[in-house]
PDB file of C-alpha atoms (C1' of nucleotides) in Angstrom:
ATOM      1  CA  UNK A   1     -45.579  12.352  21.643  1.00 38.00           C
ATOM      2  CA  UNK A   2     -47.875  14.433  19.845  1.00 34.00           C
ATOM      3  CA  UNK A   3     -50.022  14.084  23.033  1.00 36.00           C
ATOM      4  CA  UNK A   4     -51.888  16.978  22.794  1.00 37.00           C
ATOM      5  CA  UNK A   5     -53.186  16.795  18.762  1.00 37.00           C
ATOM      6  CA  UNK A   6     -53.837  12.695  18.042  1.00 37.00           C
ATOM      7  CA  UNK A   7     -57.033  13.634  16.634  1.00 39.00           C
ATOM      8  CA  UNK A   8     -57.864  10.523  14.926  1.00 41.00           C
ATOM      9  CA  UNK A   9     -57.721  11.145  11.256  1.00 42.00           C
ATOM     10  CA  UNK A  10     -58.671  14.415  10.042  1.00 43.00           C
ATOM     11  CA  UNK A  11     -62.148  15.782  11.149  1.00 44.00           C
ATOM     12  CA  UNK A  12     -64.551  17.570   8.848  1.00 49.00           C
ATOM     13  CA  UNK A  13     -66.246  15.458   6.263  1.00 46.00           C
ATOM     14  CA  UNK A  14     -64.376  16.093   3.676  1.00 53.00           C
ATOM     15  CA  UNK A  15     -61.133  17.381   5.102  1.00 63.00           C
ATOM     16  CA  UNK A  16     -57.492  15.842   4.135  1.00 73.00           C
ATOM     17  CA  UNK A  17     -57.749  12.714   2.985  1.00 77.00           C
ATOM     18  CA  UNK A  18     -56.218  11.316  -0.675  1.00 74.00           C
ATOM     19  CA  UNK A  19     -59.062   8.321  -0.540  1.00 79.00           C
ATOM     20  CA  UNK A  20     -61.941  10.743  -0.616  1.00 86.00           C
ATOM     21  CA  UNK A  21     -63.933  10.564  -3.388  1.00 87.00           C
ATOM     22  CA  UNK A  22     -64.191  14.409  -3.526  1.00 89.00           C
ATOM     23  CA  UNK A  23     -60.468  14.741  -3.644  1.00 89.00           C
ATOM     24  CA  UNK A  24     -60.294  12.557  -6.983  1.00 91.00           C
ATOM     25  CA  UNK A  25     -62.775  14.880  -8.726  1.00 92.00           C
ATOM     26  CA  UNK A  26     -61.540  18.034  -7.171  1.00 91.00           C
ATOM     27  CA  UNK A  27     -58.016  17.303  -8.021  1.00 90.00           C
ATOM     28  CA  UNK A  28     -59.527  16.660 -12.089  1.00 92.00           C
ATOM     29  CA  UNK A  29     -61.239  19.856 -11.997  1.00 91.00           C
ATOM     30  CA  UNK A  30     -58.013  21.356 -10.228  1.00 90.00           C
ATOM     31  CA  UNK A  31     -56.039  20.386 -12.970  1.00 92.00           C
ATOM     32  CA  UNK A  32     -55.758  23.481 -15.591  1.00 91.00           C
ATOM     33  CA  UNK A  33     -54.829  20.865 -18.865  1.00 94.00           C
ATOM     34  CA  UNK A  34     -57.430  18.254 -18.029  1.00 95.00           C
ATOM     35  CA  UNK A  35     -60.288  21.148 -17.483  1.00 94.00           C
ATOM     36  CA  UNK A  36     -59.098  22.539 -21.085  1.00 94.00           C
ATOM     37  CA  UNK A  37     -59.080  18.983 -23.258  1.00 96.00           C
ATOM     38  CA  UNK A  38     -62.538  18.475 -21.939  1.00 96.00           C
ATOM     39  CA  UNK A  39     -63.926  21.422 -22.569  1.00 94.00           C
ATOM     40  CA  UNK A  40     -62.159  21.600 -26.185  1.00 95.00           C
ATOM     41  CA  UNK A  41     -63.482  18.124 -26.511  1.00 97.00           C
ATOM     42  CA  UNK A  42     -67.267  19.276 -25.667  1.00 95.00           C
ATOM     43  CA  UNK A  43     -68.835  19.699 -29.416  1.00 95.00           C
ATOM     44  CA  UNK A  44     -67.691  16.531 -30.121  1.00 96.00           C
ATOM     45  CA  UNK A  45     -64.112  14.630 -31.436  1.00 98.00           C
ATOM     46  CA  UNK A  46     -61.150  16.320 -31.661  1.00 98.00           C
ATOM     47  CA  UNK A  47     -57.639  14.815 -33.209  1.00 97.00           C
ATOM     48  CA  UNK A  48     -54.335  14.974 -30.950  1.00 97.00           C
ATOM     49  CA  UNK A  49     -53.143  17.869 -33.112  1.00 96.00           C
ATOM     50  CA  UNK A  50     -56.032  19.751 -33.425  1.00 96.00           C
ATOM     51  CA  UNK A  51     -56.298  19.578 -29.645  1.00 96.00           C
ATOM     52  CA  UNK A  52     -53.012  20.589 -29.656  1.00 95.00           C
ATOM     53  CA  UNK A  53     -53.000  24.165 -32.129  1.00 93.00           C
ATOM     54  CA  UNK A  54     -56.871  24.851 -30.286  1.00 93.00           C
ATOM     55  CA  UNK A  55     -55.378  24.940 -26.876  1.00 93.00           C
ATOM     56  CA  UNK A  56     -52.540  26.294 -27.640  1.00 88.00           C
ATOM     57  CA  UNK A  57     -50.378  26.787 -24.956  1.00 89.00           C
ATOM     58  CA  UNK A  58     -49.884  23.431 -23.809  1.00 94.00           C
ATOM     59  CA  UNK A  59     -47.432  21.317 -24.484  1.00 95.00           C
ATOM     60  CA  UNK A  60     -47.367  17.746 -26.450  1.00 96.00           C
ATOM     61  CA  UNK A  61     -46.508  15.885 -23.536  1.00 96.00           C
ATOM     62  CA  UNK A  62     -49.000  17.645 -20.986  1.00 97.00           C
ATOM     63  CA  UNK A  63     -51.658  16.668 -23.686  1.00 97.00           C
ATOM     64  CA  UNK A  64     -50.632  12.915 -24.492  1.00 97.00           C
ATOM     65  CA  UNK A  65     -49.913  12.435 -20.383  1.00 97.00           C
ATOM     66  CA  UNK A  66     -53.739  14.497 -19.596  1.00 97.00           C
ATOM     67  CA  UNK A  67     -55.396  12.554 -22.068  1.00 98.00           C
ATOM     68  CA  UNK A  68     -54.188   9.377 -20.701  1.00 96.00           C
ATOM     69  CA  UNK A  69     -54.859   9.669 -17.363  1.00 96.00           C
ATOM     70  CA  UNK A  70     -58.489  11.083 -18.687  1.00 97.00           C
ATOM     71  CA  UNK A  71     -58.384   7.833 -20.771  1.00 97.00           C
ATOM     72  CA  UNK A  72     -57.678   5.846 -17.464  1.00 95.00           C
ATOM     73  CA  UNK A  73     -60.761   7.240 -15.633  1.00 96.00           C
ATOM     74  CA  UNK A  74     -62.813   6.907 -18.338  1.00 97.00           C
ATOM     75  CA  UNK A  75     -62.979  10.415 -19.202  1.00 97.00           C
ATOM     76  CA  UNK A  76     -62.724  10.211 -22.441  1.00 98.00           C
ATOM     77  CA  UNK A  77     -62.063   7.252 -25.097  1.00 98.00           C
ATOM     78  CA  UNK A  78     -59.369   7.343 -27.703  1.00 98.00           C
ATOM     79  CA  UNK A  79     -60.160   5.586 -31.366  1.00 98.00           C
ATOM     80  CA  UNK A  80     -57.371   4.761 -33.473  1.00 97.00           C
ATOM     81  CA  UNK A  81     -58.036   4.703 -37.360  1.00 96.00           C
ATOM     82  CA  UNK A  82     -55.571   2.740 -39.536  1.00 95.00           C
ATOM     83  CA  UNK A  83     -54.968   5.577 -42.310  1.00 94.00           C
ATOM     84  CA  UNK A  84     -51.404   6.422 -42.877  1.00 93.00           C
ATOM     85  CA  UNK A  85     -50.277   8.393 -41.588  1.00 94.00           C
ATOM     86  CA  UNK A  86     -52.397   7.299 -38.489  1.00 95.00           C
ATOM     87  CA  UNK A  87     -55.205   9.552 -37.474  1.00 97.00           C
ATOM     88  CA  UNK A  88     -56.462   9.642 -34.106  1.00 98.00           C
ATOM     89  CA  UNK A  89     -59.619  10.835 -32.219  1.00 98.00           C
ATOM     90  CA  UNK A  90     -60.476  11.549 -29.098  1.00 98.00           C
ATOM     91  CA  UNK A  91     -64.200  12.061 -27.300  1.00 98.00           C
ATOM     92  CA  UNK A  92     -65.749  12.398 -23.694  1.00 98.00           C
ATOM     93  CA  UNK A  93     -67.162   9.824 -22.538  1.00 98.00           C
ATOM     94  CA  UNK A  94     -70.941   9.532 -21.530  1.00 97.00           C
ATOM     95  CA  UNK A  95     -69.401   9.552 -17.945  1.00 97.00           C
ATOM     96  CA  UNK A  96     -67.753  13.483 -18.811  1.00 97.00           C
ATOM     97  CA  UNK A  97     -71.194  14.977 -18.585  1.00 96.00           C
ATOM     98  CA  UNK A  98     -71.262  15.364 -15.459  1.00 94.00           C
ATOM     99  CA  UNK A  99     -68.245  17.015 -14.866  1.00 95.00           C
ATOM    100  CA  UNK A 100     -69.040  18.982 -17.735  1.00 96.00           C
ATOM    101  CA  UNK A 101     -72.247  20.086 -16.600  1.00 95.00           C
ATOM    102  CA  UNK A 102     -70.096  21.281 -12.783  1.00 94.00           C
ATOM    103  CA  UNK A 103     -67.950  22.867 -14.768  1.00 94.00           C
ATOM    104  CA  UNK A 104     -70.464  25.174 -17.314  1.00 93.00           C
ATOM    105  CA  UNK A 105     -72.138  26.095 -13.684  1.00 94.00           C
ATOM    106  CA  UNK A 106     -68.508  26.995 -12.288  1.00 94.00           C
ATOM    107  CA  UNK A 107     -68.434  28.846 -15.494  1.00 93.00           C
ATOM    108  CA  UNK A 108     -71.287  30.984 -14.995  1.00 94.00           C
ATOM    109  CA  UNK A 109     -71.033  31.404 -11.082  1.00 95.00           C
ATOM    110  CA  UNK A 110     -67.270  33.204 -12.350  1.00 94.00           C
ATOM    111  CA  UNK A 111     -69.049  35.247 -14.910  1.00 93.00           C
ATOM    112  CA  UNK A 112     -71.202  36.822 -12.669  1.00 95.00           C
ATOM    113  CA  UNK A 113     -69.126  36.955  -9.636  1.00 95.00           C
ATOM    114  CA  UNK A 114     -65.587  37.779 -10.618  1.00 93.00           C
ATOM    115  CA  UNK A 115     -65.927  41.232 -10.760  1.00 94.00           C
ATOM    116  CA  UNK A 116     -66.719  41.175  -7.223  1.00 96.00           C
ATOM    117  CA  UNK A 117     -63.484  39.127  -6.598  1.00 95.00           C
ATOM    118  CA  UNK A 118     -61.449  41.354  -8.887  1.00 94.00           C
ATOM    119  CA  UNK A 119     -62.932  44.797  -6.478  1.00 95.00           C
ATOM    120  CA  UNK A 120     -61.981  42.558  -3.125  1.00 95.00           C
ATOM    121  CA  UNK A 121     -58.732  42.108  -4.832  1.00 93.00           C
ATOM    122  CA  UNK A 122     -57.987  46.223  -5.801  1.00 93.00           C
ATOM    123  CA  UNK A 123     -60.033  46.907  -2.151  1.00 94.00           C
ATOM    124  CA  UNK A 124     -57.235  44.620  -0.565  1.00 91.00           C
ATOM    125  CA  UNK A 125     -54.237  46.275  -2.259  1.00 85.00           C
ATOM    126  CA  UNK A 126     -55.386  50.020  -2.080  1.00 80.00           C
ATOM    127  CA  UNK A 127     -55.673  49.571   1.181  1.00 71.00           C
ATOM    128  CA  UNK A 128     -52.156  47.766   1.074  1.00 66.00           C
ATOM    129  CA  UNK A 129     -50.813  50.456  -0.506  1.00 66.00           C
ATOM    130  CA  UNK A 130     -51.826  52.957   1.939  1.00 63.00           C
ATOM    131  CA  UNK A 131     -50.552  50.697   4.778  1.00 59.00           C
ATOM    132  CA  UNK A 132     -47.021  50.761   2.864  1.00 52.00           C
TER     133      UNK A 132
ATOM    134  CA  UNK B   1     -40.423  32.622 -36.434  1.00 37.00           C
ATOM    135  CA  UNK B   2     -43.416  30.095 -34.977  1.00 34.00           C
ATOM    136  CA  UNK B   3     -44.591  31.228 -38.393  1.00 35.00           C
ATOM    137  CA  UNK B   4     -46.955  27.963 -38.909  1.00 35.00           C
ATOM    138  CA  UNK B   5     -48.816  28.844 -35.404  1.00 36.00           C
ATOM    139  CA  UNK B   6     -49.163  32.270 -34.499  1.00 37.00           C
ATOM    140  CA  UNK B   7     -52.848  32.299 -33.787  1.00 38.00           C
ATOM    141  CA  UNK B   8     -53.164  35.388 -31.961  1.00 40.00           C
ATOM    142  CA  UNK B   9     -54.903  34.263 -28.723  1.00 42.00           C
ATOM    143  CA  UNK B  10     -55.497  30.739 -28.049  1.00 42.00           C
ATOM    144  CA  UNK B  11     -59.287  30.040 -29.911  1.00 42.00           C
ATOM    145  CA  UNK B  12     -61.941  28.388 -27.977  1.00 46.00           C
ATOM    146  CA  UNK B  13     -64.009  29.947 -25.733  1.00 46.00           C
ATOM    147  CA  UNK B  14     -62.176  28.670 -22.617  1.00 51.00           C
ATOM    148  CA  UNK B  15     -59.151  27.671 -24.176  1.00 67.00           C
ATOM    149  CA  UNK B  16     -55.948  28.853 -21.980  1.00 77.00           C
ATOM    150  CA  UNK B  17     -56.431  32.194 -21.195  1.00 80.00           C
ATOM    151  CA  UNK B  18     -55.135  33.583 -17.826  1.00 76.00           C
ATOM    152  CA  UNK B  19     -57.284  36.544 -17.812  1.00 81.00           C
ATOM    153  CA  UNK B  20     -60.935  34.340 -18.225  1.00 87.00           C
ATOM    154  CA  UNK B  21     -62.875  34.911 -15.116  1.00 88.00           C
ATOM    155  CA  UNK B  22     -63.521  31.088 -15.164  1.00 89.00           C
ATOM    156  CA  UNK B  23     -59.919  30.501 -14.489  1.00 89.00           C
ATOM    157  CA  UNK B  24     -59.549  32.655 -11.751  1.00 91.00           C
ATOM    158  CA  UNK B  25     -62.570  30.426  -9.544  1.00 92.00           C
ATOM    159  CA  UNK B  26     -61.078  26.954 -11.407  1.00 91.00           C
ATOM    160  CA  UNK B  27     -57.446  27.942  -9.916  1.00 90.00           C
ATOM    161  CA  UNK B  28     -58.956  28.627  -6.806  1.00 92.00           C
ATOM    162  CA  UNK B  29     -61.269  25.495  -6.593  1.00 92.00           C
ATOM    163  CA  UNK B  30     -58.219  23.689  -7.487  1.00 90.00           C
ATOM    164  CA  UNK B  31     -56.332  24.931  -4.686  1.00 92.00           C
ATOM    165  CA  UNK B  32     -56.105  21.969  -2.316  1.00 92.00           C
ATOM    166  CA  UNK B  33     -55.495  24.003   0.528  1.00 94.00           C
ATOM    167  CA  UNK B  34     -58.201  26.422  -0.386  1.00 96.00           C
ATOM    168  CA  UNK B  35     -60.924  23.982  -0.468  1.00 94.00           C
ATOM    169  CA  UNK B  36     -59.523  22.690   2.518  1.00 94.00           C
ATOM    170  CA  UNK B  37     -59.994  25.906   4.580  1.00 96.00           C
ATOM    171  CA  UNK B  38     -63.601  26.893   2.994  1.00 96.00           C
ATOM    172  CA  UNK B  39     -65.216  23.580   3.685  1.00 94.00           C
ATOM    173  CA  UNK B  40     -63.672  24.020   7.319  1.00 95.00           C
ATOM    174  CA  UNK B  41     -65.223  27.575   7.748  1.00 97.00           C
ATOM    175  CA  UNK B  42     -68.603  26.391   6.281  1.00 95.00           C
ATOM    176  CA  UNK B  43     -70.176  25.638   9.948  1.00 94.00           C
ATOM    177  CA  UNK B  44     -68.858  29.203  11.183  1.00 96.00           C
ATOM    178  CA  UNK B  45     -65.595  31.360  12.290  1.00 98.00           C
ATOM    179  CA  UNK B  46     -62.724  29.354  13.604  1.00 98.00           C
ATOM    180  CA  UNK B  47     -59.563  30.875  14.972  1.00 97.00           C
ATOM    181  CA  UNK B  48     -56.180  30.424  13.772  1.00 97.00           C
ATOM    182  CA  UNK B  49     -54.869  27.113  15.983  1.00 96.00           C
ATOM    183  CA  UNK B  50     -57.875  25.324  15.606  1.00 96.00           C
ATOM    184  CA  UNK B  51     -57.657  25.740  11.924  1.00 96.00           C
ATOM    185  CA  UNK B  52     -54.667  24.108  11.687  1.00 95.00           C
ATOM    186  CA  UNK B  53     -55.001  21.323  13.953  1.00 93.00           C
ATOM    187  CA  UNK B  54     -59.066  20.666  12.052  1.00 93.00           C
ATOM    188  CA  UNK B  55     -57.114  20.507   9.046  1.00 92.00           C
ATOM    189  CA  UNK B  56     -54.329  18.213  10.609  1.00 88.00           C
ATOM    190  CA  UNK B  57     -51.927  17.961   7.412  1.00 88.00           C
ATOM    191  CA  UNK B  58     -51.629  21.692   6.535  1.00 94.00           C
ATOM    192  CA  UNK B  59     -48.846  23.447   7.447  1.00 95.00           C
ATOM    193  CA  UNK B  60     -48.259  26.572   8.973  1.00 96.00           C
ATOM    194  CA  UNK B  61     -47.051  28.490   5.709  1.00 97.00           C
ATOM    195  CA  UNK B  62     -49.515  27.120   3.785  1.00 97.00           C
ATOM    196  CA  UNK B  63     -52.425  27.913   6.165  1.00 97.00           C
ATOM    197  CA  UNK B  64     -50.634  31.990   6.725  1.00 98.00           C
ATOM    198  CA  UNK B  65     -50.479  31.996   3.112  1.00 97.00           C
ATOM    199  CA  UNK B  66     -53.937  30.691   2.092  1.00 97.00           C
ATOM    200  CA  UNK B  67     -55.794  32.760   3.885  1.00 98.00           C
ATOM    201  CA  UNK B  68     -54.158  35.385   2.870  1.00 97.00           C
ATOM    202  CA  UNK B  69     -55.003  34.487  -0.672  1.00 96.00           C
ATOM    203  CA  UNK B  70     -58.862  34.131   0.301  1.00 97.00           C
ATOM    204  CA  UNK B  71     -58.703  37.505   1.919  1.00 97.00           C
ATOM    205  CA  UNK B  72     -57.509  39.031  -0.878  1.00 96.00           C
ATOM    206  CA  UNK B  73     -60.821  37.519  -3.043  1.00 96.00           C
ATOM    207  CA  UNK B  74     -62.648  38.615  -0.176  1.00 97.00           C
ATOM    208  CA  UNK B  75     -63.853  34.983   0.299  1.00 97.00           C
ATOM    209  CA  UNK B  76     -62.893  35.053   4.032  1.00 98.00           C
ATOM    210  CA  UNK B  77     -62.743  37.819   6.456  1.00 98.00           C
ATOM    211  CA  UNK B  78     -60.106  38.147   9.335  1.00 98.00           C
ATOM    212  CA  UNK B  79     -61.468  39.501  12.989  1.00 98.00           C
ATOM    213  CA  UNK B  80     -58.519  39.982  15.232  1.00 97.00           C
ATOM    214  CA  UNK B  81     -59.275  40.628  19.481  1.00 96.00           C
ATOM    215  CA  UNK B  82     -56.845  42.344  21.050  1.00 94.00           C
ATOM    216  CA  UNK B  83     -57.015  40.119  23.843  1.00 93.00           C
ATOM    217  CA  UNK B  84     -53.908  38.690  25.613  1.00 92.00           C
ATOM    218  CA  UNK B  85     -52.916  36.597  23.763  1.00 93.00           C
ATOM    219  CA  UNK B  86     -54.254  37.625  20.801  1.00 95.00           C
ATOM    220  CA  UNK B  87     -57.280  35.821  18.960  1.00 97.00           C
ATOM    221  CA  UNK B  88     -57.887  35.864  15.540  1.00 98.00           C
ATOM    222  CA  UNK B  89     -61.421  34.651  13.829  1.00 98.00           C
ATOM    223  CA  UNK B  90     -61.619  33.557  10.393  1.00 98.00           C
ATOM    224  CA  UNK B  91     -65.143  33.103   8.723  1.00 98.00           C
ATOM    225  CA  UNK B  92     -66.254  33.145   5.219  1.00 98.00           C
ATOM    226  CA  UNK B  93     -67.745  35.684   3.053  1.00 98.00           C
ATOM    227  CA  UNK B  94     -71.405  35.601   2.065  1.00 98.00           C
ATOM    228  CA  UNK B  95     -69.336  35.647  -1.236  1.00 97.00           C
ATOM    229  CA  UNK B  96     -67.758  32.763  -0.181  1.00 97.00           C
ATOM    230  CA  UNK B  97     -71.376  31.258  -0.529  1.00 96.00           C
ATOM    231  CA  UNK B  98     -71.800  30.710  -4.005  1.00 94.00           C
ATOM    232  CA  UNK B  99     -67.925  28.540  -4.295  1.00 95.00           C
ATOM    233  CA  UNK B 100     -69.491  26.288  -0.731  1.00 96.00           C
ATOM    234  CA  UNK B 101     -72.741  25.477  -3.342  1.00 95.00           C
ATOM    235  CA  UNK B 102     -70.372  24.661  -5.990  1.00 94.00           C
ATOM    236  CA  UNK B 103     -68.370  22.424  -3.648  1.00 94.00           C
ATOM    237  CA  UNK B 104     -71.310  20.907  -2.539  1.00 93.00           C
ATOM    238  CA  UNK B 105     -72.440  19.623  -6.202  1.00 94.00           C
ATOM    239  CA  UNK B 106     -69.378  18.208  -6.628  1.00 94.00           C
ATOM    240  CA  UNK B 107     -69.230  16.306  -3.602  1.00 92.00           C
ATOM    241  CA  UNK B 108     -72.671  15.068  -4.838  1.00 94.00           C
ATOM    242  CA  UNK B 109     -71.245  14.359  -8.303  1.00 95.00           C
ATOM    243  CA  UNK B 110     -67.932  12.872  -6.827  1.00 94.00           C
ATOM    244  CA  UNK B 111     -69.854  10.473  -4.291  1.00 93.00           C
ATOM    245  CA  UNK B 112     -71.768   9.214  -6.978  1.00 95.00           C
ATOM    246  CA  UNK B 113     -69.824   8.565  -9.807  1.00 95.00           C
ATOM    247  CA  UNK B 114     -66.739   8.340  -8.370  1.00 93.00           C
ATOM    248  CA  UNK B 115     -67.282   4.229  -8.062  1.00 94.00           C
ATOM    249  CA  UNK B 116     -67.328   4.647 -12.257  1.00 96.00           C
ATOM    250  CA  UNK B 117     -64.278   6.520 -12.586  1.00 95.00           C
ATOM    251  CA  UNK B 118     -62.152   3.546 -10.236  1.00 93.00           C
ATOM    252  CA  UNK B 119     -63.577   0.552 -12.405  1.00 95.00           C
ATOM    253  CA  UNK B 120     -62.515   2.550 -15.253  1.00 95.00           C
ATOM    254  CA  UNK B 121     -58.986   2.764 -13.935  1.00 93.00           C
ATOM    255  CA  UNK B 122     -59.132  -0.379 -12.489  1.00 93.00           C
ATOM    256  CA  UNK B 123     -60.425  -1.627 -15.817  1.00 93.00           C
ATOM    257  CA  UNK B 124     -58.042   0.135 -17.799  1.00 91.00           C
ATOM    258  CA  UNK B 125     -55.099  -1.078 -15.513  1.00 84.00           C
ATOM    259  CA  UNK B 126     -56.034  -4.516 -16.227  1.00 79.00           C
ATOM    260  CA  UNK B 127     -55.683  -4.187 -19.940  1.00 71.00           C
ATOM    261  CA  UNK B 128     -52.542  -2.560 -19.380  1.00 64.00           C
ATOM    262  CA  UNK B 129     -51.488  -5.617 -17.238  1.00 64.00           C
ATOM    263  CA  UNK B 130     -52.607  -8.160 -19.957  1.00 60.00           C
ATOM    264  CA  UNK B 131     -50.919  -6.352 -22.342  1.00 56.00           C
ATOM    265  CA  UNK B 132     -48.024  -6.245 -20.715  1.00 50.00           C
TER     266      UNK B 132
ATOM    267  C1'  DC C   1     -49.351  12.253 -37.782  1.00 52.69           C
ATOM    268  C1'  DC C   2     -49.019  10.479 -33.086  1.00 52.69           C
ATOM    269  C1'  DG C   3     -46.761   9.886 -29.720  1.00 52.69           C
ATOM    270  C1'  DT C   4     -42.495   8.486 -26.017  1.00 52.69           C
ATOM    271  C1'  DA C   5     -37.998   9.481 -23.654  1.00 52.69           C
ATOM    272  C1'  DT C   6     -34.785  12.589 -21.606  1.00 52.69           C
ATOM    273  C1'  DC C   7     -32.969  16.600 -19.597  1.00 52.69           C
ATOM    274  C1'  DC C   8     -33.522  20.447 -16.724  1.00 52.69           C
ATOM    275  C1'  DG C   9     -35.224  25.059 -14.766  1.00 52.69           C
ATOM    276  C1'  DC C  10     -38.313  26.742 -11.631  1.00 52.69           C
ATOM    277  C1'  DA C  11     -42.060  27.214  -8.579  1.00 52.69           C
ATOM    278  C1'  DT C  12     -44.571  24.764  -4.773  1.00 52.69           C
ATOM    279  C1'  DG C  13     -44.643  23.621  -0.415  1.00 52.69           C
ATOM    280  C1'  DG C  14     -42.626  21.341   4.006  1.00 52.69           C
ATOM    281  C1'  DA C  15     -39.472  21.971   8.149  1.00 52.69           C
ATOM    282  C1'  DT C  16     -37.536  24.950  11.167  1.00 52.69           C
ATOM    283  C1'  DA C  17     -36.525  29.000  13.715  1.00 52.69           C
ATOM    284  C1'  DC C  18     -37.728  33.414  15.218  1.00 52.69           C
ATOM    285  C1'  DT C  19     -40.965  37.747  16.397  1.00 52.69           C
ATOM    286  C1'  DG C  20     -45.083  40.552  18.266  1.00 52.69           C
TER     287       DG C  20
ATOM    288  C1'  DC D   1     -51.616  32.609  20.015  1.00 52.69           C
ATOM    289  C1'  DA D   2     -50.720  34.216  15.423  1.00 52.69           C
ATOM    290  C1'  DG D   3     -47.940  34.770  12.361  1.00 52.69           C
ATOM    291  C1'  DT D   4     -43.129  35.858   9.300  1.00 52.69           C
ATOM    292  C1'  DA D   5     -38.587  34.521   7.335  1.00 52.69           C
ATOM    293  C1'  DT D   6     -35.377  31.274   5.537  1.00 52.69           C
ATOM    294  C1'  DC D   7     -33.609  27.139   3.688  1.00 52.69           C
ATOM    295  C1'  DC D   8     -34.137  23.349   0.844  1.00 52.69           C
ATOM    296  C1'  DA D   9     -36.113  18.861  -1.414  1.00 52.69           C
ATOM    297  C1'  DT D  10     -39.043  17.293  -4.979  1.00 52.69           C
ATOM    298  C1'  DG D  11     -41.983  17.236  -8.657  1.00 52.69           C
ATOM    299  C1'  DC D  12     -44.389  19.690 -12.376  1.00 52.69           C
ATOM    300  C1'  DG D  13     -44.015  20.992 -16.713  1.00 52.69           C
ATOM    301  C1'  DG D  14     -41.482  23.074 -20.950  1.00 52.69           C
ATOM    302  C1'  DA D  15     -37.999  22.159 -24.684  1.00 52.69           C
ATOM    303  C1'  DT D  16     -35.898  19.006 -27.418  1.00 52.69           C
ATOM    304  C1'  DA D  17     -34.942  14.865 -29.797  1.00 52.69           C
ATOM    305  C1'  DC D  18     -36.228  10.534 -31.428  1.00 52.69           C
ATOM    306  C1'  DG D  19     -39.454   6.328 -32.748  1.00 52.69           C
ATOM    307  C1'  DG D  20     -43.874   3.929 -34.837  1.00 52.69           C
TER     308       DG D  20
END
DNA sequence: CCGTATCCGCATGGATACTG
DNA sequence: CAGTATCCATGCGGATACGG
């Protein structure tokens, strides 16, 4: 069965696969919460509250679950002090910059090309609307 | 009510913020499927089919629907030939360009750290293990 | 203050069937 | 070949309540 499409796996370098290395980092920078901690956490240590009120919109448990897994791959590094009640911290990791750096570069590439997406996007509808 | 945390907008720079330009490009470079498609269309115009079978996991709504979305952005462009059957060409913007570079660092990045991020998690799951 | 555990609505996305 | 339409499972993520 399937006679005509048993390509192998997947062609293209980098195309469907969950063990490529790409896919790890892409699906990091893909993730909206993870992108946000890190770059809240960027001028240095930030408590799980603080993190909490300067993001705002997120939710404790999509912060304590982000930061984990961020803890996990050595993202970022969580220090406990024993001050009661307990006060925690948490900072990127030496490892961070990197995606840090991707992600000010992202940053500036959608700065100075979103208003070229945004026209494509009112283009695209206008011309929607006069279809309709 | 929410009296103790009514900042108006969310504070940092980048903090959650649907209408930031740099969320518009993150959502889209977090789009699996996006990616996907781009990285396919970097060596030139491929038609519908072949898409779809290069791609190998993707399925048909998903592929309809993402291109779509990239059309919109005016990221890719859609050629139809009213031949019999029909063909339809799908190639990327010059646009397009700038998100391929970006793509490309991050494959850079990603092959060459990602070997730090699994002894982290390996790491980290081993602690958890001992703990345990 | 710093979380974890639970419940649950809702959107994402696959499978399938049908049209131009 | 190139899509669109529909149905439906599942998993993400918010709200809430409780524990260390």
């Amino acid at each position: 069965m399937l006679s005509t499409l048993d390509l192998p796996p997947p062609r293209i370098g980098d195309a469907y696969n969950p063990d490529c290395p790409t896919r790890h980092v892409l699906d990091r920078i893909g993730d909206k919460w993870a992108v946000l901690v890190m770059l809240t956490l960027k001028d240095g240590p930030v408590r799980f509250n603080d993190l909490r009120r300067r993001i705002g919109a997120i939710s404790q448990k999509m912060l304590s679950q982000t930061l984990k897994s961020l803890e996990r791959d050595g993202l970022v590094s969580r220090a406990a002090f024993p001050t009661v009640p307990v006060t925690v911290e948490y900072r990127l990791t030496p490892l961070a910059g990197g995606l840090i750096g991707i992600l000010d570069q992202i940053t500036h590439w959608a700065e100075s090309h979103v208003g070229d997406i945004m026209a494509a996007r009112r283009a695209h509808d206008g011309t929607d609307a006069l279809a309709a």
